[in-house]
Amino acid sequence: MSLHATTSQTVGPYLHIGLTWLIIENLVPAGVAGERISIEGRVIDGDGKPINDALVEIWQANGDGKYGEKGFRGFGRSATDDEGMFRFHTIKPGRVPGPGGKLQAPHIAVNVFMRGLLKQHVTRIYFPDDPANPEDPILALVPADRRGTLVAKKVAGKSGALEWNVILQGRDETVFFDC
Amino acid sequence: MSQIVGYRRPAAGTQPDYLFPRYASTVKRAPTQPLVMLPQTQTELSGPVFGYGEVKRGDHDLTKQHAGDPIGERIVVSGRVLDENGRPVPNTLVEIWQANSAGRYPHRIDQHDAPTDPNFTGAGRTLTDKRGNYRFVTIRPGEYPWRNHYNAWRPAHIHFSLFGQAFVQRLVTQMYFPGDPLLAEDPMFNCVPDEGARNRLISSLDWETTIPEIALGYRFDIILRGPDETPMESRKS
């Protein structure tokens, strides 16, 4: 039997009613091993204005590069505020296998939903100065001058703090994936 | 169980593009650069699991969340969650939200001049059972105006959010009601060229789930992307 997947529709402007019961901005229960990090950023539209009605979801492996292990689910959900900000407190994921069994650099998968998107944006967060980035098989598929949009930036003076933005259009437009 | 090697690509015309100018908000939010094709890796082939503890047993009944009964026509909305291969998707989170019977959301940005209902929030959630079945009890949502174009009205609809078992199965969609004359004019409903795909967003009146003298039943089956069942290895041999 072969069916067709149901057509995607926008999450609309009232997503908070149905989806913010499950806001998970802190992914790390007490006692979980790993390098603590925080990721903050903004979602910005084609006019350079912050988007206050976006939902950002993340999916990641634990510090050992394993998905869905007991004690660390690896799922986060944050709704942007009036400044377009979202935020997560988590751990840096370990490396997971990629195409052909070659290890990927540490990364976090991201879905972004909002009014004006008939289907979600799919993107990724990579980590600054990670020695595995130059050999990552997915980053290698991205035009070199756009790779930087997928790599978070260190926030000066704050240990473990990272900034990563979702720019919807323009010169610094974030790389979005088709998967 | 064979290892999943990847999920099928959507059939032509069945999923929307990002830019769809009839829906005005897409213009400043759709990508202007080409998308990058992403091979499905372990990251995309896995996904979060939710359970009871987060979803409470009564969360599927939107008519019982407050002291009194909400105003409106009580309905049962149910169906199955399957993948494209027809296999049930069990124990997966289904979240819904909707306007009240007057077409109003209890949301700070909804300025539509229609009454809110103190007995209706309009949010529900449940987990599918082992056969992929879900069921909600709610009230029929009202139509409401929006500012996409002159005299724009949304058809009655219920928003659905589903996770499935893999990151690539994540789906947000909307369910519509049969016979709604507003569907023909709605940019969101008409965002894909495939008529069959559009019509699958419309629920059907269902006598089997209708509760006599209590509530009409509407059936809405949801299909998530299905695994490609021809493993690379067997193609080679």
XYZ file of C-alpha atoms in Angstrom:
416
model
C 0.000 0.000 0.000
C 1.307 3.428 -0.856
C -0.288 6.557 0.556
C 0.765 10.172 0.268
C 1.843 12.146 3.314
C -0.727 14.673 4.502
C -0.138 18.175 3.130
C 1.640 20.498 5.541
C -0.168 23.664 6.622
C 1.062 26.695 8.486
C 1.173 26.669 12.274
C -0.512 30.108 12.097
C -0.372 33.018 14.545
C -2.176 31.249 17.404
C 0.237 28.340 17.820
C 0.825 29.264 21.458
C -2.638 28.008 22.385
C -1.818 24.482 21.319
C 1.931 24.175 21.630
C 3.337 26.168 24.541
C 2.083 23.697 27.180
C 5.297 21.850 26.286
C 7.942 24.552 26.338
C 11.285 22.847 27.018
C 14.062 25.419 27.140
C 16.146 23.484 29.633
C 16.857 20.044 28.171
C 19.185 18.864 30.907
C 17.845 17.166 34.028
C 20.110 17.295 37.061
C 22.925 14.755 36.999
C 23.249 14.355 33.238
C 26.850 14.250 32.077
C 28.107 16.563 29.370
C 29.421 19.992 28.543
C 26.758 22.537 29.518
C 25.925 25.125 26.900
C 23.292 27.763 26.305
C 22.112 28.814 22.866
C 20.242 32.060 22.381
C 19.205 33.736 19.193
C 16.626 35.633 17.255
C 14.378 34.859 14.303
C 14.487 37.719 11.790
C 12.240 38.249 8.744
C 12.949 39.632 5.269
C 12.606 43.225 6.495
C 15.164 42.622 9.249
C 12.443 42.687 11.893
C 12.274 40.230 14.797
C 9.555 37.591 14.526
C 7.549 37.237 17.730
C 5.405 34.293 16.668
C 7.908 31.588 15.742
C 8.387 28.214 17.408
C 11.884 26.723 17.421
C 12.289 22.997 18.117
C 15.606 21.212 18.511
C 16.586 17.540 18.407
C 20.011 16.334 19.472
C 22.108 13.411 20.695
C 23.534 13.156 24.183
C 27.173 13.833 25.012
C 28.123 10.347 23.786
C 26.485 10.820 20.383
C 23.444 8.659 21.204
C 19.844 9.618 20.422
C 16.961 9.023 22.805
C 18.975 7.571 25.657
C 17.386 7.271 29.094
C 17.855 10.422 31.138
C 18.309 12.751 28.168
C 15.503 12.924 25.625
C 17.238 15.548 23.497
C 14.121 17.505 22.501
C 13.619 21.220 23.096
C 10.881 23.707 22.170
C 11.017 27.489 22.587
C 8.578 30.171 21.380
C 10.077 33.502 20.350
C 9.328 36.559 22.482
C 8.631 40.149 21.410
C 12.304 40.604 20.516
C 12.231 37.468 18.381
C 14.392 35.637 20.958
C 14.452 31.925 21.679
C 16.737 30.117 24.111
C 17.915 26.657 25.136
C 20.077 25.261 27.929
C 21.496 21.914 26.942
C 24.669 19.893 26.553
C 26.967 19.751 23.585
C 26.064 16.602 21.637
C 28.641 13.989 20.736
C 29.414 12.928 17.186
C 26.938 10.666 15.375
C 27.390 8.665 12.186
C 26.617 10.319 8.874
C 26.466 9.084 5.285
C 28.665 6.049 4.711
C 29.323 5.678 8.435
C 31.603 8.711 8.470
C 31.214 10.639 11.733
C 29.430 13.990 11.621
C 30.629 16.989 13.595
C 28.554 17.744 16.720
C 25.304 19.374 15.640
C 21.715 20.031 16.668
C 18.791 19.572 14.264
C 16.287 22.431 14.149
C 12.696 22.823 12.967
C 11.274 26.348 12.808
C 7.522 26.932 12.540
C 5.681 30.215 12.097
C 2.857 32.059 10.429
C 3.830 32.557 6.786
C 5.565 29.180 6.545
C 3.358 26.571 4.903
C 5.889 23.969 6.038
C 8.647 24.141 8.621
C 12.177 25.306 8.015
C 14.786 22.608 8.625
C 18.263 23.721 9.621
C 21.176 22.787 11.922
C 23.339 24.339 14.608
C 27.080 23.539 14.602
C 29.649 24.583 17.199
C 32.342 27.240 16.831
C 35.944 26.072 16.486
C 34.995 22.393 16.637
C 37.892 20.476 15.068
C 35.403 18.137 13.329
C 33.624 20.901 11.380
C 36.042 20.914 8.406
C 35.416 17.191 7.827
C 31.640 17.228 8.407
C 29.888 15.562 5.434
C 26.798 17.786 5.700
C 28.623 21.109 6.033
C 30.607 20.037 2.972
C 27.357 20.087 0.956
C 26.754 23.741 1.845
C 28.341 26.481 -0.318
C 31.445 27.613 1.592
C 30.326 31.237 1.837
C 27.060 30.207 3.547
C 28.414 27.604 6.011
C 28.915 30.232 8.666
C 25.153 30.675 9.037
C 24.981 27.194 10.570
C 27.767 27.743 13.101
C 26.882 29.353 16.448
C 29.081 32.160 17.785
C 30.648 32.344 21.235
C 29.250 35.054 23.467
C 32.268 36.961 24.828
C 32.773 36.705 28.560
C 30.157 34.019 29.210
C 31.402 30.448 29.469
C 29.352 27.997 27.391
C 27.125 30.740 25.979
C 26.439 30.646 22.246
C 24.487 32.858 19.866
C 22.816 31.476 16.754
C 20.216 33.342 14.705
C 17.662 32.329 12.116
C 17.758 34.909 9.312
C 14.934 34.197 6.887
C 16.073 36.232 3.887
C 18.880 38.333 2.490
C 22.646 38.376 2.421
C 23.066 36.463 5.687
C 20.119 34.131 5.062
C 20.392 30.974 7.141
C 20.937 27.773 5.199
C 17.737 25.746 5.132
C 17.662 22.090 4.177
C 15.404 19.915 2.094
C 15.382 16.450 3.628
C 13.050 -5.469 11.795
C 14.983 -4.050 8.885
C 16.869 -0.850 9.430
C 15.234 2.239 7.993
C 17.458 3.752 5.346
C 15.396 6.815 4.584
C 11.943 8.315 4.173
C 10.338 8.832 0.778
C 10.275 12.212 -0.919
C 6.845 13.813 -1.302
C 4.892 13.074 -4.487
C 4.805 16.013 -6.909
C 2.255 18.670 -6.033
C 1.318 17.247 -2.641
C 3.411 19.532 -0.385
C 3.522 23.333 -0.505
C 6.415 25.476 -1.638
C 7.655 28.114 0.786
C 6.773 31.071 -1.434
C 3.046 31.291 -2.171
C 2.164 34.961 -2.717
C -1.595 34.416 -2.386
C -0.771 33.795 1.271
C 0.798 37.207 1.826
C 2.912 36.352 4.901
C 5.016 33.915 2.865
C 6.636 36.782 0.941
C 8.902 38.024 3.751
C 9.423 34.605 5.303
C 10.147 32.215 2.415
C 13.813 31.468 1.660
C 15.344 33.409 -1.218
C 18.411 31.141 -1.496
C 18.190 27.561 -2.762
C 17.597 24.843 -0.163
C 20.478 22.426 0.408
C 19.596 18.748 -0.049
C 20.221 16.973 3.247
C 20.942 13.243 3.270
C 18.873 11.555 5.985
C 21.321 10.570 8.711
C 20.755 9.121 12.175
C 19.812 12.671 13.220
C 16.896 12.832 10.800
C 15.870 9.174 11.191
C 15.383 9.387 14.963
C 13.009 11.524 16.978
C 11.725 12.356 20.451
C 9.380 10.071 22.400
C 6.586 11.411 24.589
C 4.528 9.562 27.147
C 1.795 9.711 29.726
C 2.961 11.896 32.526
C 3.205 14.746 30.062
C -0.092 14.002 28.344
C -2.873 13.538 30.892
C -5.758 11.167 30.314
C -8.406 13.910 29.997
C -6.397 16.160 27.710
C -8.247 14.836 24.648
C -11.599 16.299 25.768
C -11.699 20.049 25.084
C -15.275 20.296 26.389
C -14.275 19.330 29.943
C -11.445 21.725 30.721
C -13.460 24.320 32.666
C -16.306 24.539 35.165
C -19.077 24.733 32.567
C -19.888 23.473 29.097
C -18.497 25.462 26.163
C -20.982 27.072 23.778
C -21.231 25.355 20.414
C -21.866 22.118 18.615
C -20.085 19.229 20.351
C -18.169 16.964 17.943
C -15.894 13.935 18.048
C -12.773 14.217 15.886
C -10.921 10.945 15.431
C -8.867 8.959 12.987
C -5.705 7.000 12.468
C -2.137 8.086 12.091
C -0.435 5.936 9.454
C 2.761 6.153 7.470
C 2.807 6.142 3.668
C 3.161 2.372 3.725
C -0.144 2.081 5.591
C 1.505 1.126 8.880
C -0.001 2.570 12.064
C 2.122 5.067 13.971
C 1.559 4.115 17.624
C 2.211 6.125 20.810
C 2.855 9.359 18.992
C 1.948 12.785 20.317
C -0.950 14.593 18.615
C -1.538 18.234 19.610
C -4.520 20.280 18.428
C -5.726 23.862 18.786
C -8.664 25.764 17.369
C -10.974 28.785 17.585
C -14.156 28.640 19.663
C -17.609 28.315 18.110
C -17.716 32.072 17.477
C -14.432 31.996 15.533
C -12.361 33.563 18.313
C -9.052 32.443 19.834
C -8.219 33.307 23.439
C -4.966 34.904 22.293
C -3.595 38.396 22.885
C -3.244 39.137 19.195
C -6.717 37.941 18.184
C -8.710 41.192 17.942
C -11.688 39.707 16.089
C -14.856 41.183 17.559
C -16.455 37.903 18.582
C -16.913 36.623 22.131
C -14.377 34.489 23.947
C -15.811 31.547 25.868
C -14.672 31.168 29.491
C -15.379 27.450 29.184
C -13.282 26.872 26.090
C -9.517 27.202 25.687
C -9.323 25.285 22.431
C -6.213 23.159 23.064
C -5.960 19.387 23.371
C -3.452 16.598 23.096
C -3.302 12.851 23.128
C -1.105 9.889 22.226
C -2.118 7.461 19.497
C -2.867 3.919 20.676
C -1.017 0.856 19.408
C -3.120 0.828 16.215
C -2.406 4.500 15.541
C -5.883 5.672 16.612
C -6.499 9.052 18.209
C -9.727 10.669 19.394
C -10.701 14.153 20.572
C -13.982 15.563 21.853
C -14.382 19.261 21.106
C -16.805 21.811 19.690
C -17.063 22.763 16.048
C -14.822 25.808 15.451
C -16.269 28.931 13.836
C -15.044 30.655 10.688
C -13.287 33.980 11.193
C -11.996 36.943 9.175
C -8.288 37.582 8.623
C -6.369 40.325 6.875
C -4.694 38.447 4.028
C -6.856 40.172 1.390
C -10.118 42.113 1.226
C -13.002 40.230 2.872
C -10.796 37.211 3.665
C -12.362 34.504 5.866
C -10.744 31.308 7.077
C -12.813 28.166 6.679
C -13.530 26.322 9.916
C -10.421 24.335 10.823
C -8.524 22.559 13.576
C -4.720 22.798 13.774
C -2.842 19.494 14.198
C 0.788 18.892 15.228
C 2.358 15.414 15.016
C 5.790 13.992 15.703
C 5.826 10.463 14.321
C 8.926 8.430 15.048
C 11.555 10.411 13.168
C 12.587 14.042 12.804
C 11.623 13.902 9.106
C 8.070 12.782 9.964
C 7.290 15.947 11.945
C 4.077 17.433 10.546
C 1.941 20.470 11.297
C -1.301 20.643 9.345
C -4.931 21.746 9.496
C -8.149 19.741 9.297
C -11.181 21.164 7.504
C -14.875 20.277 7.424
C -16.806 18.769 4.495
C -18.919 21.035 2.332
C -17.385 24.307 3.532
C -17.879 26.900 0.750
C -14.972 28.985 2.101
C -12.439 26.306 1.102
C -12.497 27.386 -2.547
C -11.223 30.866 -1.615
C -8.754 29.951 1.151
C -5.084 30.485 0.211
C -3.820 28.015 2.811
C -6.108 25.189 1.721
C -5.215 25.903 -1.910
C -1.445 26.007 -1.355
C -0.804 22.774 -3.298
C -1.761 22.014 -6.898
C -2.767 18.381 -6.270
C -6.531 18.286 -5.757
C -6.423 14.884 -4.079
C -3.890 16.175 -1.564
C -6.098 19.177 -0.766
C -9.169 17.021 -0.355
C -7.357 14.765 2.098
C -7.244 17.773 4.461
C -11.046 17.612 4.671
C -12.523 15.393 7.355
C -15.586 13.270 6.639
C -18.769 12.891 8.625
C -18.484 9.532 10.375
C -21.557 7.710 11.671
C -19.395 5.109 13.412
C -17.922 7.650 15.823
C -21.041 9.800 16.071
C -22.551 9.493 19.560
C -26.351 9.452 19.223
C -27.978 12.522 20.776
C -24.567 13.812 21.955
C -22.065 14.598 19.204
C -21.476 14.202 15.465
C -18.285 12.365 14.535
C -15.731 13.587 12.012
C -12.968 11.324 10.750
C -9.542 12.655 9.809
C -6.767 10.189 8.994
C -3.254 11.598 8.961
C -0.443 10.164 6.865
C 3.175 10.753 7.888
C 6.143 10.187 5.583
C 6.897 6.502 5.171
C 10.205 4.674 5.151
C 11.592 3.706 1.798
C 11.367 -0.076 1.963
C 13.988 -0.946 -0.615
C 17.277 -0.996 1.288
C 20.342 0.091 -0.661
C 22.029 -3.253 0.053
C 19.371 -5.326 -1.726
C 19.451 -3.011 -4.734
C 23.131 -3.768 -5.121
C 22.796 -7.542 -4.966
